[in-house]
CSV table of C-alpha atoms in Angstrom, one decimal:
chain,number,residue,atom,x,y,z
Y,886,ARG,CA,30.7,-3.8,-14.4
Y,887,GLU,CA,30.5,-2.7,-18.0
Y,888,ALA,CA,27.2,-1.1,-18.8
Y,889,LEU,CA,24.8,-3.0,-21.0
Y,890,ASP,CA,23.1,-1.6,-24.1
Y,891,THR,CA,19.6,-2.5,-22.7
Y,892,ASP,CA,19.2,-3.1,-19.0
Y,893,LEU,CA,15.9,-2.3,-17.2
Y,894,ALA,CA,15.8,-2.9,-13.5
Y,895,VAL,CA,12.7,-3.1,-11.2
Y,896,LEU,CA,14.1,-1.6,-8.1
Y,897,ASP,CA,11.2,-1.7,-5.7
Y,898,VAL,CA,7.6,-2.4,-5.2
Y,899,ALA,CA,5.3,-0.4,-2.8
Y,900,LEU,CA,1.8,-1.5,-1.9
Y,901,SER,CA,-0.7,0.9,-0.3
Y,902,GLN,CA,-1.7,-0.2,3.2
Y,903,PRO,CA,-5.4,-1.2,3.3
Y,904,GLY,CA,-7.6,0.1,6.1
Y,905,CYS,CA,-10.7,-1.3,7.7
Y,906,GLY,CA,-13.0,-2.4,5.1
Y,907,ASP,CA,-10.7,-1.7,2.2
Y,908,SER,CA,-11.0,-4.3,-0.6
Y,909,SER,CA,-8.1,-3.2,-2.8
Y,910,VAL,CA,-4.5,-1.9,-2.7
Y,911,LEU,CA,-2.5,0.1,-5.2
Y,912,VAL,CA,0.8,-1.3,-6.7
Y,913,THR,CA,3.6,1.2,-7.3
Y,914,ALA,CA,6.8,0.0,-9.1
Y,915,THR,CA,10.1,1.9,-9.1
Y,916,VAL,CA,12.2,1.1,-12.3
Y,917,ALA,CA,15.5,2.4,-13.5
Y,918,ASN,CA,17.2,2.5,-17.0
Y,919,LEU,CA,20.7,1.0,-16.2
Y,920,GLY,CA,21.5,0.6,-19.8
Y,921,LEU,CA,23.1,2.8,-22.5
Y,922,SER,CA,20.0,3.2,-24.7
Y,923,PRO,CA,16.7,5.0,-24.1
Y,924,LEU,CA,13.7,2.9,-23.6
Y,925,SER,CA,10.2,3.9,-24.7
Y,926,ALA,CA,6.8,2.5,-23.6
Y,927,VAL,CA,8.3,0.0,-21.2
Y,928,PRO,CA,5.9,-3.0,-20.6
Y,929,LEU,CA,5.4,-3.8,-16.9
Y,930,GLU,CA,3.2,-6.5,-15.3
Y,931,TYR,CA,2.4,-7.9,-11.8
Y,932,LEU,CA,1.4,-11.3,-10.5
Y,933,VAL,CA,-0.5,-11.9,-7.4
Y,934,ASP,CA,0.4,-15.1,-5.6
Y,935,GLY,CA,1.8,-16.3,-9.0
Y,936,VAL,CA,-1.6,-16.3,-10.6
Y,937,THR,CA,-3.3,-13.0,-11.4
Y,938,LEU,CA,-1.6,-11.1,-14.3
Y,939,VAL,CA,-2.0,-7.5,-14.8
Y,940,GLN,CA,-0.1,-5.8,-17.7
Y,941,GLU,CA,0.3,-2.1,-18.3
Y,942,THR,CA,2.7,0.2,-20.0
Y,943,LEU,CA,5.1,3.0,-18.5
Y,944,PRO,CA,4.4,5.9,-20.8
Y,945,GLY,CA,7.0,8.1,-22.4
Y,946,THR,CA,10.9,7.5,-22.7
Y,947,LEU,CA,13.2,6.4,-20.0
Y,948,LEU,CA,16.6,7.8,-20.5
Y,949,PRO,CA,19.9,6.1,-19.4
Y,950,CYS,CA,20.3,6.4,-15.6
Y,951,GLU,CA,16.8,7.7,-15.2
Y,952,VAL,CA,14.5,6.4,-12.5
Y,953,ALA,CA,10.7,6.5,-12.7
Y,954,GLU,CA,7.7,5.3,-10.7
Y,955,TRP,CA,4.6,3.8,-12.1
Y,956,THR,CA,1.3,3.1,-10.1
Y,957,PHE,CA,-0.8,0.5,-11.9
Y,958,THR,CA,-4.2,1.7,-12.7
Y,959,VAL,CA,-5.7,-1.8,-11.8
Y,960,PRO,CA,-5.5,-2.4,-8.0
Y,961,VAL,CA,-5.1,-5.8,-6.3
Y,962,ASP,CA,-8.3,-7.2,-5.0
Y,963,VAL,CA,-7.7,-8.0,-1.2
Y,964,SER,CA,-11.3,-8.5,-0.2
Y,965,VAL,CA,-10.4,-11.6,1.7
Y,966,ALA,CA,-8.2,-11.0,4.8
Y,967,ARG,CA,-5.0,-13.1,4.0
Y,968,LEU,CA,-1.4,-12.6,3.0
Y,969,TYR,CA,-0.9,-11.5,-0.6
Y,970,GLU,CA,2.4,-11.6,-2.5
Y,971,VAL,CA,2.7,-9.3,-5.5
Y,972,VAL,CA,5.6,-9.6,-7.9
Y,973,VAL,CA,6.3,-6.8,-10.5
Y,974,SER,CA,8.4,-7.5,-13.6
Y,975,HIS,CA,9.0,-6.1,-17.0
Y,976,THR,CA,9.2,-7.6,-20.5
Y,977,ALA,CA,11.4,-5.0,-22.2
Y,978,ALA,CA,12.8,-6.4,-25.4
Y,979,GLY,CA,16.5,-7.2,-25.5
Y,980,ASP,CA,17.1,-6.8,-21.8
Y,981,ALA,CA,20.6,-8.3,-21.1
Y,982,ASP,CA,20.3,-8.9,-17.3
Y,983,ALA,CA,17.6,-11.1,-16.1
Y,984,GLY,CA,18.8,-10.8,-12.4
Y,985,ASN,CA,17.1,-7.4,-11.8
Y,986,ASP,CA,13.9,-7.8,-13.8
Y,987,ALA,CA,11.5,-8.3,-10.9
Y,988,ALA,CA,10.8,-7.2,-7.3
Y,989,GLU,CA,8.1,-8.2,-4.8
Y,990,ALA,CA,6.1,-7.0,-1.8
Y,991,ARG,CA,3.6,-8.5,0.5
Y,992,VAL,CA,0.4,-7.2,2.2
Y,993,HIS,CA,-2.0,-8.6,4.8
Y,994,PRO,CA,-5.3,-6.6,5.0
Y,995,PRO,CA,-6.7,-6.3,8.5
Y,996,GLU,CA,-9.3,-8.8,9.4
Y,997,ILE,CA,-12.8,-7.4,10.5
Y,998,ILE,CA,-13.8,-9.0,13.8
Y,999,ALA,CA,-17.5,-9.3,14.2
Y,1000,ALA,CA,-18.0,-12.5,16.3
Y,1001,TRP,CA,-18.1,-12.3,20.0
Y,1002,PRO,CA,-16.5,-12.7,22.4
Y,1003,TYR,CA,-13.1,-12.2,20.7
Y,1004,ALA,CA,-10.3,-13.8,22.5
Y,1005,GLU,CA,-6.6,-13.6,21.4
Y,1006,ASP,CA,-3.9,-15.4,23.3
Y,1007,PHE,CA,-1.2,-14.8,20.6
Y,1008,GLU,CA,-0.3,-18.4,20.4
Y,1009,GLY,CA,-1.7,-19.1,16.9
Y,1010,ASP,CA,-1.8,-17.8,13.4
Y,1011,SER,CA,-4.4,-15.1,14.4
Y,1012,ALA,CA,-1.6,-13.3,16.2
Y,1013,GLN,CA,-0.4,-12.1,12.8
Y,1014,GLN,CA,-3.2,-9.6,12.8
Y,1015,TRP,CA,-1.3,-7.7,15.5
Y,1016,ARG,CA,1.8,-5.6,14.6
Y,1017,ALA,CA,4.3,-3.3,16.4
Y,1018,ASP,CA,5.3,0.1,15.0
Y,1019,GLY,CA,6.0,3.7,16.0
Y,1020,THR,CA,9.1,5.6,17.1
Y,1021,ASN,CA,12.0,3.5,18.4
Y,1022,PRO,CA,9.8,0.5,18.9
Y,1023,SER,CA,11.2,-2.3,21.2
Y,1024,TRP,CA,8.1,-4.6,21.3
Y,1025,ALA,CA,8.6,-8.4,20.8
Y,1026,LEU,CA,6.1,-11.3,20.7
Y,1027,GLY,CA,7.3,-14.4,22.5
Y,1028,THR,CA,8.3,-15.7,26.0
Y,1029,PRO,CA,9.4,-12.7,28.2
Y,1030,ALA,CA,12.6,-13.5,30.2
Y,1031,LYS,CA,13.3,-10.1,31.6
Y,1032,ALA,CA,14.6,-9.0,35.0
Y,1033,ALA,CA,11.1,-8.6,36.3
Y,1034,ILE,CA,8.7,-9.6,33.6
Y,1035,GLN,CA,8.9,-13.4,33.3
Y,1036,GLY,CA,6.8,-15.7,31.1
Y,1037,ALA,CA,3.4,-15.3,29.3
Y,1038,PHE,CA,0.1,-15.2,31.2
Y,1039,SER,CA,-0.9,-18.3,29.3
Y,1040,GLY,CA,0.9,-20.5,26.8
Y,1041,SER,CA,4.3,-19.3,25.7
Y,1042,ARG,CA,3.8,-16.0,24.0
Y,1043,ALA,CA,3.0,-12.4,25.1
Y,1044,TRP,CA,3.7,-8.9,23.9
Y,1045,VAL,CA,6.5,-7.1,25.8
Y,1046,THR,CA,8.7,-4.1,25.4
Y,1047,GLY,CA,12.5,-4.3,25.4
Y,1048,GLY,CA,12.7,-7.6,23.5
Y,1049,LEU,CA,12.3,-11.0,25.1
Y,1050,GLY,CA,15.6,-11.0,27.0
Y,1051,VAL,CA,17.0,-8.9,29.8
Y,1052,ALA,CA,17.3,-5.7,27.6
Y,1053,THR,CA,15.3,-2.7,28.5
Y,1054,TYR,CA,12.9,-0.6,26.4
Y,1055,ASN,CA,14.4,2.1,24.2
Y,1056,PRO,CA,14.8,5.8,25.3
Y,1057,ASP,CA,12.5,8.2,23.7
Y,1058,GLU,CA,10.2,5.4,22.7
Y,1059,ALA,CA,6.7,6.2,21.3
Y,1060,SER,CA,5.5,2.9,20.0
Y,1061,PHE,CA,2.4,0.7,19.9
Y,1062,VAL,CA,1.0,-2.7,19.2
Y,1063,GLU,CA,-2.1,-2.5,17.0
Y,1064,GLY,CA,-4.7,-5.1,16.4
Y,1065,PRO,CA,-7.3,-6.0,13.7
Y,1066,CYS,CA,-10.5,-4.0,12.8
Y,1067,TYR,CA,-13.5,-4.5,15.0
Y,1068,ASP,CA,-17.2,-4.2,13.9
Y,1069,PHE,CA,-19.1,-3.0,17.0
Y,1070,SER,CA,-22.3,-2.2,15.1
Y,1071,GLY,CA,-24.2,-5.0,16.9
Y,1072,LEU,CA,-22.8,-4.4,20.4
Y,1073,SER,CA,-24.6,-2.3,23.1
Y,1074,ASN,CA,-21.6,-2.0,25.4
Y,1075,PRO,CA,-18.3,-3.3,24.1
Y,1076,ARG,CA,-15.6,-4.1,26.8
Y,1077,ILE,CA,-12.0,-5.1,26.9
Y,1078,GLU,CA,-10.2,-7.2,29.5
Y,1079,LEU,CA,-6.5,-8.2,29.4
Y,1080,PRO,CA,-3.8,-9.3,31.8
Y,1081,VAL,CA,-1.0,-6.7,32.0
Y,1082,TRP,CA,2.4,-6.4,33.7
Y,1083,TRP,CA,4.3,-3.2,34.1
Y,1084,ASN,CA,7.7,-2.3,35.4
Y,1085,ALA,CA,8.5,1.1,33.9
Y,1086,GLU,CA,10.1,4.3,35.4
Y,1087,SER,CA,7.4,5.5,37.7
Y,1088,SER,CA,5.5,8.6,36.4
Y,1089,TRP,CA,7.9,9.0,33.5
Y,1090,ASP,CA,7.4,5.9,31.2
Y,1091,GLY,CA,4.3,3.8,30.8
Y,1092,ALA,CA,1.5,2.4,28.6
Y,1093,LEU,CA,-2.0,3.1,27.8
Y,1094,LEU,CA,-4.9,1.8,25.5
Y,1095,GLU,CA,-6.2,3.9,22.6
Y,1096,SER,CA,-9.0,3.5,20.1
Y,1097,SER,CA,-9.7,4.9,16.6
Y,1098,VAL,CA,-12.8,5.1,14.5
Y,1099,ASP,CA,-11.2,6.7,11.5
Y,1100,ASP,CA,-8.6,4.0,10.6
Y,1101,GLY,CA,-5.8,5.5,12.6
Y,1102,ALA,CA,-6.1,9.1,11.6
Y,1103,SER,CA,-6.7,10.0,15.2
Y,1104,TRP,CA,-6.6,8.2,18.5
Y,1105,ASP,CA,-8.4,8.6,21.8
Y,1106,ARG,CA,-7.4,7.4,25.2
Y,1107,VAL,CA,-9.6,4.5,26.5
Y,1108,GLY,CA,-10.7,5.2,30.1
Y,1109,ALA,CA,-9.1,7.3,32.8
Y,1110,PHE,CA,-7.1,6.9,36.0
Y,1111,GLY,CA,-8.9,5.2,38.6
Y,1112,ASP,CA,-12.0,4.2,36.6
Y,1113,GLU,CA,-11.7,0.5,37.7
Y,1114,LEU,CA,-9.2,-1.5,39.7
Y,1115,THR,CA,-5.9,-1.6,37.8
Y,1116,TRP,CA,-7.2,0.6,35.0
Y,1117,TYR,CA,-4.3,3.0,34.7
Y,1118,THR,CA,-2.3,3.4,37.9
Y,1119,ASP,CA,-0.8,6.9,37.3
Y,1120,ASP,CA,-2.2,10.2,36.1
Y,1121,SER,CA,1.1,11.9,35.6
Y,1122,VAL,CA,3.1,9.8,33.2
Y,1123,SER,CA,5.2,12.4,31.3
Y,1124,ALA,CA,5.9,10.3,28.2
Y,1125,LEU,CA,2.2,9.5,27.5
Y,1126,PRO,CA,-0.4,11.8,25.8
Y,1127,GLY,CA,-2.9,12.8,28.5
Y,1128,LEU,CA,-0.3,11.7,31.2
Y,1129,GLN,CA,-2.4,8.7,32.2
Y,1130,GLY,CA,-1.5,5.1,32.0
Y,1131,TRP,CA,0.2,2.0,33.6
Y,1132,SER,CA,3.4,3.1,35.3
Y,1133,GLY,CA,5.5,2.2,38.2
Y,1134,ASP,CA,8.7,0.3,39.0
Y,1135,SER,CA,10.2,-1.9,41.7
Y,1136,VAL,CA,12.4,0.9,43.0
Y,1137,THR,CA,9.4,3.1,43.9
Y,1138,GLY,CA,7.2,0.0,44.8
Y,1139,ASP,CA,4.5,0.7,42.3
Y,1140,ALA,CA,5.3,-2.0,39.8
Y,1141,SER,CA,2.5,-4.5,39.1
Y,1142,GLY,CA,4.7,-7.3,40.6
Y,1143,GLY,CA,3.1,-9.8,38.1
Y,1144,TRP,CA,0.2,-10.3,35.8
Y,1145,VAL,CA,-2.9,-8.4,36.9
Y,1146,LEU,CA,-6.2,-8.2,35.1
Y,1147,ALA,CA,-7.2,-4.7,33.7
Y,1148,GLY,CA,-10.7,-4.2,32.3
Y,1149,HIS,CA,-12.7,-1.2,30.9
Y,1150,ASP,CA,-15.9,-0.6,28.9
Y,1151,LEU,CA,-15.0,0.8,25.5
Y,1152,ASP,CA,-17.1,3.9,26.0
Y,1153,GLY,CA,-18.6,5.7,23.0
Y,1154,LEU,CA,-17.7,2.9,20.5
Y,1155,ALA,CA,-21.0,0.9,20.6
Y,1156,GLY,CA,-22.4,0.8,17.0
Y,1157,GLU,CA,-19.2,1.8,15.3
Y,1158,PRO,CA,-18.5,-0.4,12.3
Y,1159,PHE,CA,-14.8,0.1,12.0
Y,1160,VAL,CA,-12.8,0.3,15.3
Y,1161,ARG,CA,-9.0,-0.1,15.9
Y,1162,LEU,CA,-7.4,-0.7,19.2
Y,1163,ARG,CA,-3.7,-0.4,20.2
Y,1164,LEU,CA,-1.5,-0.6,23.3
Y,1165,ARG,CA,0.8,2.5,23.3
Y,1166,PHE,CA,4.1,2.7,25.1
Y,1167,GLY,CA,6.1,5.9,25.8
Y,1168,SER,CA,9.5,6.6,27.5
Y,1169,ASP,CA,11.7,9.5,28.1
Y,1170,SER,CA,15.4,9.7,27.4
Y,1171,ASN,CA,16.8,8.9,30.9
Y,1172,VAL,CA,16.0,5.7,32.9
Y,1173,GLN,CA,14.8,2.5,31.1
Y,1174,ASP,CA,13.5,-0.7,32.6
Y,1175,ASP,CA,11.5,-3.8,31.4
Y,1176,GLY,CA,8.5,-1.8,30.5
Y,1177,PHE,CA,5.1,-3.2,29.7
Y,1178,ALA,CA,3.6,-6.6,28.7
Y,1179,PHE,CA,0.1,-7.8,27.8
Y,1180,ASP,CA,-1.4,-11.1,26.9
Y,1181,ASP,CA,-4.9,-12.9,26.5
Y,1182,LEU,CA,-7.0,-10.1,25.3
Y,1183,LEU,CA,-10.7,-10.4,25.4
Y,1184,VAL,CA,-13.3,-8.1,23.7
Y,1185,SER,CA,-16.9,-8.8,24.3
Y,1186,ASP,CA,-20.3,-7.2,24.9
Y,1187,ASN,CA,-21.0,-6.0,28.4
Y,1188,PRO,CA,-24.6,-5.0,28.5
Y,1189,ALA,CA,-24.9,-5.7,32.3
Y,1190,GLY,CA,-22.0,-3.3,33.1
Y,1191,LEU,CA,-19.7,-5.7,34.7
Y,1192,ARG,CA,-16.6,-4.2,36.2
Y,1193,VAL,CA,-13.2,-5.3,37.6
Y,1194,THR,CA,-13.8,-4.2,41.1
Y,1195,ASP,CA,-12.4,-6.8,43.5
Y,1196,ALA,CA,-8.8,-7.8,44.1
Y,1197,SER,CA,-9.7,-11.5,43.5
Y,1198,ASP,CA,-10.2,-10.4,39.9
Y,1199,ARG,CA,-6.7,-9.3,39.5
Y,1200,VAL,CA,-5.3,-12.6,38.1
Y,1201,ARG,CA,-7.5,-15.0,36.3
Y,1202,PRO,CA,-6.9,-17.9,34.0
Y,1203,ALA,CA,-7.5,-17.4,30.3
Y,1204,ALA,CA,-10.3,-19.9,30.4
Y,1205,VAL,CA,-12.2,-17.7,32.9
Y,1206,LEU,CA,-11.4,-14.7,30.9
Y,1207,ALA,CA,-12.9,-16.1,27.8
Y,1208,GLY,CA,-16.1,-17.0,29.6
Y,1209,SER,CA,-16.6,-13.6,31.3
């Protein structure tokens, strides 16, 4: 198309990702001068959920074809854990193309969980507090219908690698599903229990649970091989840090063969105000299978030191889990 004399475009909006306890996020806009004339002191503004208006000025002169970024000095208040929509636009005088004047981004700060027990079955809106990420992630939330892993533990939704259909997890995957923030400051012995199902290349691919107290800057493995019944089934999983995790497949006969209950005290985390938990999955480049699934996660206080020690505990209804 023929270049316009004045045409400023808002190309992108980036929001800083809030961590545990963060009450604000920064807004960064990327703008470009697509017109023929230089533009000075460009007026920019953003709306939050169509209401809160912040107006600032991009300093200096933006030459034709020049791109610039501006981080607003006034952050967005995200002290309430919910979804926020931020729209950045400009009000440059004489702009001749209204179609590129705005861009938007969304952010959902993590909820801080401080009521116990915490039970998540991934059926309702609270499941939005859980997200998949990492390298080559193949996680999906829904009803598993794979070669081995079939159906959720309860309801219709569970997390599973390799998508919901018969596809396998990805080669060289180093992915995870991460949950909300937990405030363990009032707990004497926090504990986690969850049904898991694994069918991943034995001793090569598998999953483990990790915790962080520094908002994800570093992660530590929760528990060790053999600590409790069904807590990590292999201490030589090559694709996992520390080589310990849930691993095994139907070929070698050490797949779970269904949903089984895994449980472990969250050692060393009592009293911590900001804790993150994530299920991590790793694979090598060769053989792929269904992978790993989990559902009905329960976090509670365990001052009596209860453990999963009997085979009768291996599969329990969600209602029993929530009352443990």
